[in-house]
PDB file of C-alpha atoms in Angstrom:
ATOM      1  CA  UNK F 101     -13.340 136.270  39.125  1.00  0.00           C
ATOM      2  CA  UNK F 102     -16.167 137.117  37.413  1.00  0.00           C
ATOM      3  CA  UNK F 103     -20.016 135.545  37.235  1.00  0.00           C
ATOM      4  CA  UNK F 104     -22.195 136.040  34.921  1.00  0.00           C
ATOM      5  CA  UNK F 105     -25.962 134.330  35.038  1.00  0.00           C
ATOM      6  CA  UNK F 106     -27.575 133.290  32.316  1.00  0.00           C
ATOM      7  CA  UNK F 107     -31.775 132.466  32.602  1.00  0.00           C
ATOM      8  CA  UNK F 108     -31.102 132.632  36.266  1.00  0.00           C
ATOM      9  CA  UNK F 109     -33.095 135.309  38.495  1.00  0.00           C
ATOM     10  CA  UNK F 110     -33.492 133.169  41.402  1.00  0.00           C
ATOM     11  CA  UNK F 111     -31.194 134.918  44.781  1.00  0.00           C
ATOM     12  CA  UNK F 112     -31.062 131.655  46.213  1.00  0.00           C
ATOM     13  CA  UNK F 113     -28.993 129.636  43.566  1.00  0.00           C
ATOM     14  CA  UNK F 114     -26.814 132.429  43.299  1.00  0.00           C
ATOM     15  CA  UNK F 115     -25.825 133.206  46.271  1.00  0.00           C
ATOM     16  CA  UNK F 116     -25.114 129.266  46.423  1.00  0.00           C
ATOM     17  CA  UNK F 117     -23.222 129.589  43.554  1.00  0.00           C
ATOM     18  CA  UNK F 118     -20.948 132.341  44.949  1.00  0.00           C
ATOM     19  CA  UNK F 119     -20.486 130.228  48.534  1.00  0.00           C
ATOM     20  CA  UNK F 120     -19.144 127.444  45.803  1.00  0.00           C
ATOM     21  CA  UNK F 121     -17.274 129.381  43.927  1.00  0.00           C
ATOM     22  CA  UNK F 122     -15.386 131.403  46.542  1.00  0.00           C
ATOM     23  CA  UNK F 123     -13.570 128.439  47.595  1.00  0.00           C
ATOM     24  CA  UNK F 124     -11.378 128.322  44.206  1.00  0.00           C
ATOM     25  CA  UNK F 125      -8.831 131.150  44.565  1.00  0.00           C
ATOM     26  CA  UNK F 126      -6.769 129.744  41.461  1.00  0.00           C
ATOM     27  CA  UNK F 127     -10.079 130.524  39.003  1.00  0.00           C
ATOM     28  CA  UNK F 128      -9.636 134.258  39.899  1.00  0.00           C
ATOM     29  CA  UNK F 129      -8.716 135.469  36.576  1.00  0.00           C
ATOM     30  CA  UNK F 130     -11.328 133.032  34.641  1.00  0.00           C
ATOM     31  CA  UNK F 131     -15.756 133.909  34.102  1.00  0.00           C
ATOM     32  CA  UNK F 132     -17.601 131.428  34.905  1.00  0.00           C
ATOM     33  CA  UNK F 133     -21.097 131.467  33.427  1.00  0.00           C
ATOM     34  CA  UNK F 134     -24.012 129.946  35.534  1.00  0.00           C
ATOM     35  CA  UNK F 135     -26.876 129.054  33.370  1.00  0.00           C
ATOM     36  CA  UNK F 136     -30.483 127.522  32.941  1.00  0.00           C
ATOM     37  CA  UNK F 137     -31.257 125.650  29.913  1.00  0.00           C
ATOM     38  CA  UNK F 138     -32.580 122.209  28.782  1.00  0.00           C
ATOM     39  CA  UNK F 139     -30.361 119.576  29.327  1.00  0.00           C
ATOM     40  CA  UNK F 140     -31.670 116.336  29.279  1.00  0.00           C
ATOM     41  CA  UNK F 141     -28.898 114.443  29.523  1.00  0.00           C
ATOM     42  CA  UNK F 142     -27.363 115.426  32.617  1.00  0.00           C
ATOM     43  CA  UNK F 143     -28.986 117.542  35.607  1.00  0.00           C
ATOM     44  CA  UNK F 144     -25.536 120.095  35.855  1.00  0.00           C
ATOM     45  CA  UNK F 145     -22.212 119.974  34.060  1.00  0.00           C
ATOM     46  CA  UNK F 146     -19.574 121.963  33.337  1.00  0.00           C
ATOM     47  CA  UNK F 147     -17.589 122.878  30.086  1.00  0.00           C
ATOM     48  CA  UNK F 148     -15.020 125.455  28.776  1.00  0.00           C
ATOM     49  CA  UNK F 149     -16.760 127.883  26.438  1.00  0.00           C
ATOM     50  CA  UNK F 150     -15.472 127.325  22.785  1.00  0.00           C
ATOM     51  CA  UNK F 151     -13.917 131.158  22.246  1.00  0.00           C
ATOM     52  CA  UNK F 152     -10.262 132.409  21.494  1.00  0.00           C
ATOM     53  CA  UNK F 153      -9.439 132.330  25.163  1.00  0.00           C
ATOM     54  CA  UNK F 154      -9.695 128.159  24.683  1.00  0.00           C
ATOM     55  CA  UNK F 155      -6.342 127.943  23.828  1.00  0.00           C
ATOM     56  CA  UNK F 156      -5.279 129.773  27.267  1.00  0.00           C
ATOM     57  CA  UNK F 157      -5.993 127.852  30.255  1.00  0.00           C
ATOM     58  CA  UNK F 158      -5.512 130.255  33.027  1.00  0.00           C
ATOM     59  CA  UNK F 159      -8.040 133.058  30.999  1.00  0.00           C
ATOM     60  CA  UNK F 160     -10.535 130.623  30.067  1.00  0.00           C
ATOM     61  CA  UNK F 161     -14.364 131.444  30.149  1.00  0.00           C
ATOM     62  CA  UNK F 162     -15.981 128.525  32.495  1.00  0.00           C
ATOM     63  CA  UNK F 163     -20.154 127.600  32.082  1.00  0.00           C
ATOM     64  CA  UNK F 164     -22.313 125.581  34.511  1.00  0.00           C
ATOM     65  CA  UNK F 165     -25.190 124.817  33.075  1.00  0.00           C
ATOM     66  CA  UNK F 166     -28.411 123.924  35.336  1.00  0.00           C
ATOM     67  CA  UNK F 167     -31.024 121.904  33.691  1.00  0.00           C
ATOM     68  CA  UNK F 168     -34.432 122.440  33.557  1.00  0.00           C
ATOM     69  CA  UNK F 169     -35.598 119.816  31.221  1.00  0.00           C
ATOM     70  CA  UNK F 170     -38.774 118.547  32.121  1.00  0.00           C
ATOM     71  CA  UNK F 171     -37.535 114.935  33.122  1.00  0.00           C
ATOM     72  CA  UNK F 172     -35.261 116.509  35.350  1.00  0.00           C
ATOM     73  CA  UNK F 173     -37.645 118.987  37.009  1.00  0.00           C
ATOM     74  CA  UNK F 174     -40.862 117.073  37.519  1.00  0.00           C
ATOM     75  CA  UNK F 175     -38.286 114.750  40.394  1.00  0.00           C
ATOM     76  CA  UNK F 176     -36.467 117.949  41.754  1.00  0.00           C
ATOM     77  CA  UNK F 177     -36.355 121.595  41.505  1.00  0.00           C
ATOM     78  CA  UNK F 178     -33.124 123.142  42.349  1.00  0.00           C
ATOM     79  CA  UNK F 179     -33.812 125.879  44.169  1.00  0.00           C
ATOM     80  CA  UNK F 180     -35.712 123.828  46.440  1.00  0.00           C
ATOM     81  CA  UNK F 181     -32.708 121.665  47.207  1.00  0.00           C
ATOM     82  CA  UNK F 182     -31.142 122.139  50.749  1.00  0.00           C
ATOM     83  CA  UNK F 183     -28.151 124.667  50.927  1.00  0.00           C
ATOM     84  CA  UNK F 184     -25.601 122.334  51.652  1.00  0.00           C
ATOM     85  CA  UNK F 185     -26.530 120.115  48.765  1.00  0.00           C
ATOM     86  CA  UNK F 186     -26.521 122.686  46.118  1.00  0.00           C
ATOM     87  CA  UNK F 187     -23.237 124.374  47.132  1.00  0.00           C
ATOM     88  CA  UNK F 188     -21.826 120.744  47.248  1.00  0.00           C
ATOM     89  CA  UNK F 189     -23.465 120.233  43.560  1.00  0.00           C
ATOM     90  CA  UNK F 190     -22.002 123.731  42.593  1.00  0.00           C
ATOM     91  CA  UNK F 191     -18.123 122.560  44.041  1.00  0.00           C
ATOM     92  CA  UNK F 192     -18.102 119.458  41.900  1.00  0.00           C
ATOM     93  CA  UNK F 193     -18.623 121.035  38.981  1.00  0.00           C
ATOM     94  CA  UNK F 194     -16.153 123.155  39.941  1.00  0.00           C
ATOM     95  CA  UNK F 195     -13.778 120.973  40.805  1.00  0.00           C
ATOM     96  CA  UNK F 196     -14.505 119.561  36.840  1.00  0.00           C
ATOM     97  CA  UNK F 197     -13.927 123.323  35.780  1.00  0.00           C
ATOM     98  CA  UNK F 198     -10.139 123.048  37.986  1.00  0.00           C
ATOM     99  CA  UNK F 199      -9.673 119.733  36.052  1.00  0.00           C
ATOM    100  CA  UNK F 200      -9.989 121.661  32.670  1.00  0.00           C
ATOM    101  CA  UNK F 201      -7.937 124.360  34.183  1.00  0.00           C
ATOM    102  CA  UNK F 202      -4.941 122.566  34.107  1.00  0.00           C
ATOM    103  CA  UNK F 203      -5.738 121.306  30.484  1.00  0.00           C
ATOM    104  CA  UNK F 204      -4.160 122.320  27.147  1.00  0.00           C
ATOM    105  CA  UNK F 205      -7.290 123.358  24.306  1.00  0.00           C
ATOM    106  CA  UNK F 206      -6.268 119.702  22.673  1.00  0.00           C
ATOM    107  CA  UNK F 207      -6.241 117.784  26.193  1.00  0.00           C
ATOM    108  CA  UNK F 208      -9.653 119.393  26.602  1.00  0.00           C
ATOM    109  CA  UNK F 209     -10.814 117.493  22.689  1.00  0.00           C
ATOM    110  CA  UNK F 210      -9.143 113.991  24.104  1.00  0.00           C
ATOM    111  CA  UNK F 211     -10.712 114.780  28.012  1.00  0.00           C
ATOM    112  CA  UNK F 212     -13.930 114.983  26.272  1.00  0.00           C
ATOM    113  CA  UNK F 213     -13.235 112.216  23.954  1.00  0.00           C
ATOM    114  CA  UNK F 214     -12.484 110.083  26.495  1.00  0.00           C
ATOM    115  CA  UNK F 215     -15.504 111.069  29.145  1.00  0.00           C
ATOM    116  CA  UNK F 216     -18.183 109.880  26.279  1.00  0.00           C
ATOM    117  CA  UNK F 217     -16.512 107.029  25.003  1.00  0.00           C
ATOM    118  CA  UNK F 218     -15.070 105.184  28.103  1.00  0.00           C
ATOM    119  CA  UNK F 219     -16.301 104.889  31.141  1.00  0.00           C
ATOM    120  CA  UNK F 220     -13.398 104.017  33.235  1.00  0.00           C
ATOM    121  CA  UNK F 221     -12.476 107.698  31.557  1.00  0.00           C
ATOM    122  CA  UNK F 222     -15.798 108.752  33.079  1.00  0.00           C
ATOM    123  CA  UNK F 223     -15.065 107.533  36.690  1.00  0.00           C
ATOM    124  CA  UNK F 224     -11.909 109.036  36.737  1.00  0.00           C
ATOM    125  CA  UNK F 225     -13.258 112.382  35.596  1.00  0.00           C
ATOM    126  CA  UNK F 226     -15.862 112.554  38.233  1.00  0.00           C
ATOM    127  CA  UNK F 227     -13.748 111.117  41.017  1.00  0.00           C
ATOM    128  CA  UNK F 228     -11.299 114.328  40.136  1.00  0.00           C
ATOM    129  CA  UNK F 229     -13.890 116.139  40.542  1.00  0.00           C
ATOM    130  CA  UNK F 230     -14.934 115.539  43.825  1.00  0.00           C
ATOM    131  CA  UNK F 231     -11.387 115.065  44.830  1.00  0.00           C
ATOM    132  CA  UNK F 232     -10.824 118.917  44.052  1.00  0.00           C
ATOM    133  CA  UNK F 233     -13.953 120.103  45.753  1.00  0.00           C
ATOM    134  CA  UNK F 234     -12.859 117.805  49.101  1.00  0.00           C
ATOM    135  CA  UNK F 235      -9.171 119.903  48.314  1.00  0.00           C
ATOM    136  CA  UNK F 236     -10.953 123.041  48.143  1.00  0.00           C
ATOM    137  CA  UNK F 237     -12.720 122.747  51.648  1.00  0.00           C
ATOM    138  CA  UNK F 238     -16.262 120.994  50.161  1.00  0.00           C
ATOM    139  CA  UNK F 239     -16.464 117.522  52.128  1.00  0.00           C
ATOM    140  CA  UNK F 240     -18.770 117.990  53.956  1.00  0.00           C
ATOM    141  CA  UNK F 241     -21.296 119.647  50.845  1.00  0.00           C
ATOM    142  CA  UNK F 242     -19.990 116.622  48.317  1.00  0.00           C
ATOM    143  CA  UNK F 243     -21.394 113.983  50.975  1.00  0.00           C
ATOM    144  CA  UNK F 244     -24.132 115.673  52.196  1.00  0.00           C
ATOM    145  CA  UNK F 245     -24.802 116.078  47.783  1.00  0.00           C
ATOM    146  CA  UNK F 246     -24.091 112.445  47.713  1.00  0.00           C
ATOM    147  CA  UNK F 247     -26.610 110.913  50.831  1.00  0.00           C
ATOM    148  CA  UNK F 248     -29.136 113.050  49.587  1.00  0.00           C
ATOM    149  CA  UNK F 249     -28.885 112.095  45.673  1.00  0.00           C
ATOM    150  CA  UNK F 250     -29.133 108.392  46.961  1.00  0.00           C
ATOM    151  CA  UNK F 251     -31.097 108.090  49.991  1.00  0.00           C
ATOM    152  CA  UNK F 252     -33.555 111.298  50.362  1.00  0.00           C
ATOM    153  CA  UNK F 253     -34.316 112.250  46.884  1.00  0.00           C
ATOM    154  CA  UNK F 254     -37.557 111.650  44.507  1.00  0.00           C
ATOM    155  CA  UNK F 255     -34.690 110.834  41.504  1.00  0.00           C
ATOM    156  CA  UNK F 256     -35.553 108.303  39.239  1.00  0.00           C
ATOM    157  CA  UNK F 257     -33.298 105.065  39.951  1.00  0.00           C
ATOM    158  CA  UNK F 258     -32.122 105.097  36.973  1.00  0.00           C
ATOM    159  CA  UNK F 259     -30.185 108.391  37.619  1.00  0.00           C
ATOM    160  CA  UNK F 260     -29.077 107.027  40.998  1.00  0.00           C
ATOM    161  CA  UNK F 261     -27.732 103.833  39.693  1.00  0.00           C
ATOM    162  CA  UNK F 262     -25.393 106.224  37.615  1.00  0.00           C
ATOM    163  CA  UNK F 263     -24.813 108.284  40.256  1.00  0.00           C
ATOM    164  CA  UNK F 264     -23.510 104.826  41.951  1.00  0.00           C
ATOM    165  CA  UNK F 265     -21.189 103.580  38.709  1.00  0.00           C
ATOM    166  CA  UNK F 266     -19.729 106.798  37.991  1.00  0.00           C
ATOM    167  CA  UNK F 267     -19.192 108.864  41.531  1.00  0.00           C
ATOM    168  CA  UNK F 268     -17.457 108.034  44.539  1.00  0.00           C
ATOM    169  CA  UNK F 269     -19.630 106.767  47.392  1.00  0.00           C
ATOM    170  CA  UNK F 270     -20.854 108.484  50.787  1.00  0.00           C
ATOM    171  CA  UNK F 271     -18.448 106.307  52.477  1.00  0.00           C
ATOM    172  CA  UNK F 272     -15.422 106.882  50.312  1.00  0.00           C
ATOM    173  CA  UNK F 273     -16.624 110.678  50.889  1.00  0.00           C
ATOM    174  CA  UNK F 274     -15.937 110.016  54.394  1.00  0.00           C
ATOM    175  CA  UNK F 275     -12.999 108.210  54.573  1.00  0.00           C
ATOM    176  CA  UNK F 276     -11.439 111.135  52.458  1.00  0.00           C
ATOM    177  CA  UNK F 277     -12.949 113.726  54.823  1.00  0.00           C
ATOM    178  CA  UNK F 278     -11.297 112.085  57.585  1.00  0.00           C
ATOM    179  CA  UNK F 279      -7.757 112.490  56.100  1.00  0.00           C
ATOM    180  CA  UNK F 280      -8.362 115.760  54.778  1.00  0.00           C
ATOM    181  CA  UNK F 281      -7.489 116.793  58.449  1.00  0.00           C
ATOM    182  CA  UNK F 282      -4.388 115.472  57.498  1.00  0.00           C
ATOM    183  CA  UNK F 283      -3.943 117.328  54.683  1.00  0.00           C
ATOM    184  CA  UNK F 284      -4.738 115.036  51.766  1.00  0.00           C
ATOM    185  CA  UNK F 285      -3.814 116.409  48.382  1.00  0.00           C
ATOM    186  CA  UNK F 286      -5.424 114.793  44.796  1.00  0.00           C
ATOM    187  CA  UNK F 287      -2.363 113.612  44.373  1.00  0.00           C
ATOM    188  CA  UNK F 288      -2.086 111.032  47.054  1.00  0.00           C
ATOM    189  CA  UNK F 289      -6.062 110.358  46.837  1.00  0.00           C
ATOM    190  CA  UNK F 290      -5.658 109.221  43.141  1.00  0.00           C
TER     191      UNK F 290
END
């Protein structure tokens, strides 16, 4: 696999990055891009990058893209975040990027259709998410992301009341960590 950064010279949200990203064998043959840039809708998301290899899911180029609007980084600077929170921040957007991996380049224009227009669609998408980064060995990051979005951050409410509609909770975090010992595949979580 190959990473590229973009606007990011910071070692410590790399090497983050690469703990995240070395637990998704099947995106060996993709790039994934990692990059800074306003954002000021969301604080980190995920998206195929719009080139010929669109139309061929298992060669696709992959970006994260880290905000650094100012509404985003006057409540929290990510590379100030603890480890275990950014590498479980880093896994659920890679577990959206395994999501699109298994999508065809005209699943990908309904996917996204769908994600702005319907927020059931939304809650899905984000449940998959975390779903494939509690698959890929990330349980214990995507909870300790979750408590600390919700219960130790500066974050506006606002952002945490989304957080709350559109993400799986702390406690359904740990109720699939618990069967994960057993094995649990998205399948059977869905």
């Amino acid at each position: 696999m190959l990473i590229e950064y973009k606007n990011i010279d910071n070692a410590f949200i790399k090497a983050c990055f690469k703990k995240a990203v070395a637990g998704y064998q099947a995106l060996e043959n993709n790039t994934i891009i990692l990059s800074q840039k306003a954002t000021p809708k969301t604080n980190m998301r995920a998206q195929p990058v719009l080139d010929f290899k669109v139309f061929k899911p298992k060669n696709r180029t992959y970006k994260i893209e880290i905000s650094n609007h100012s509404n985003f980084a006057e409540y929290l600077k990510i590379e100030e975040l603890p480890e275990v929170v950014l590498v479980g921040w880093f896994a659920h957007e890679l577990g959206h990027v395994m999501d699109y991996f298994h999508r065809s380049a005209g699943n990908m224009i309904r996917f996204g259709l769908g994600y702005w227009l319907f927020p059931n669609f939304r809650i899905g998408a984000e449940r998959k998410a975390d779903l494939y980064a509690i698959e890929n060995g990330f349980a214990k990051e995507i909870l300790a992301t979750k408590k600390f979005i919700l219960e130790h951050s500066s974050l506006p409410d606002i952002y945490k009341k989304k957080i709350e509609k559109y993400y799986m909770s702390p406690d359904e975090v740990k109720l699939l960590l618990e069967q994960t010992q057993d094995n649990l595949t998205i399948d059977q979580a869905l």
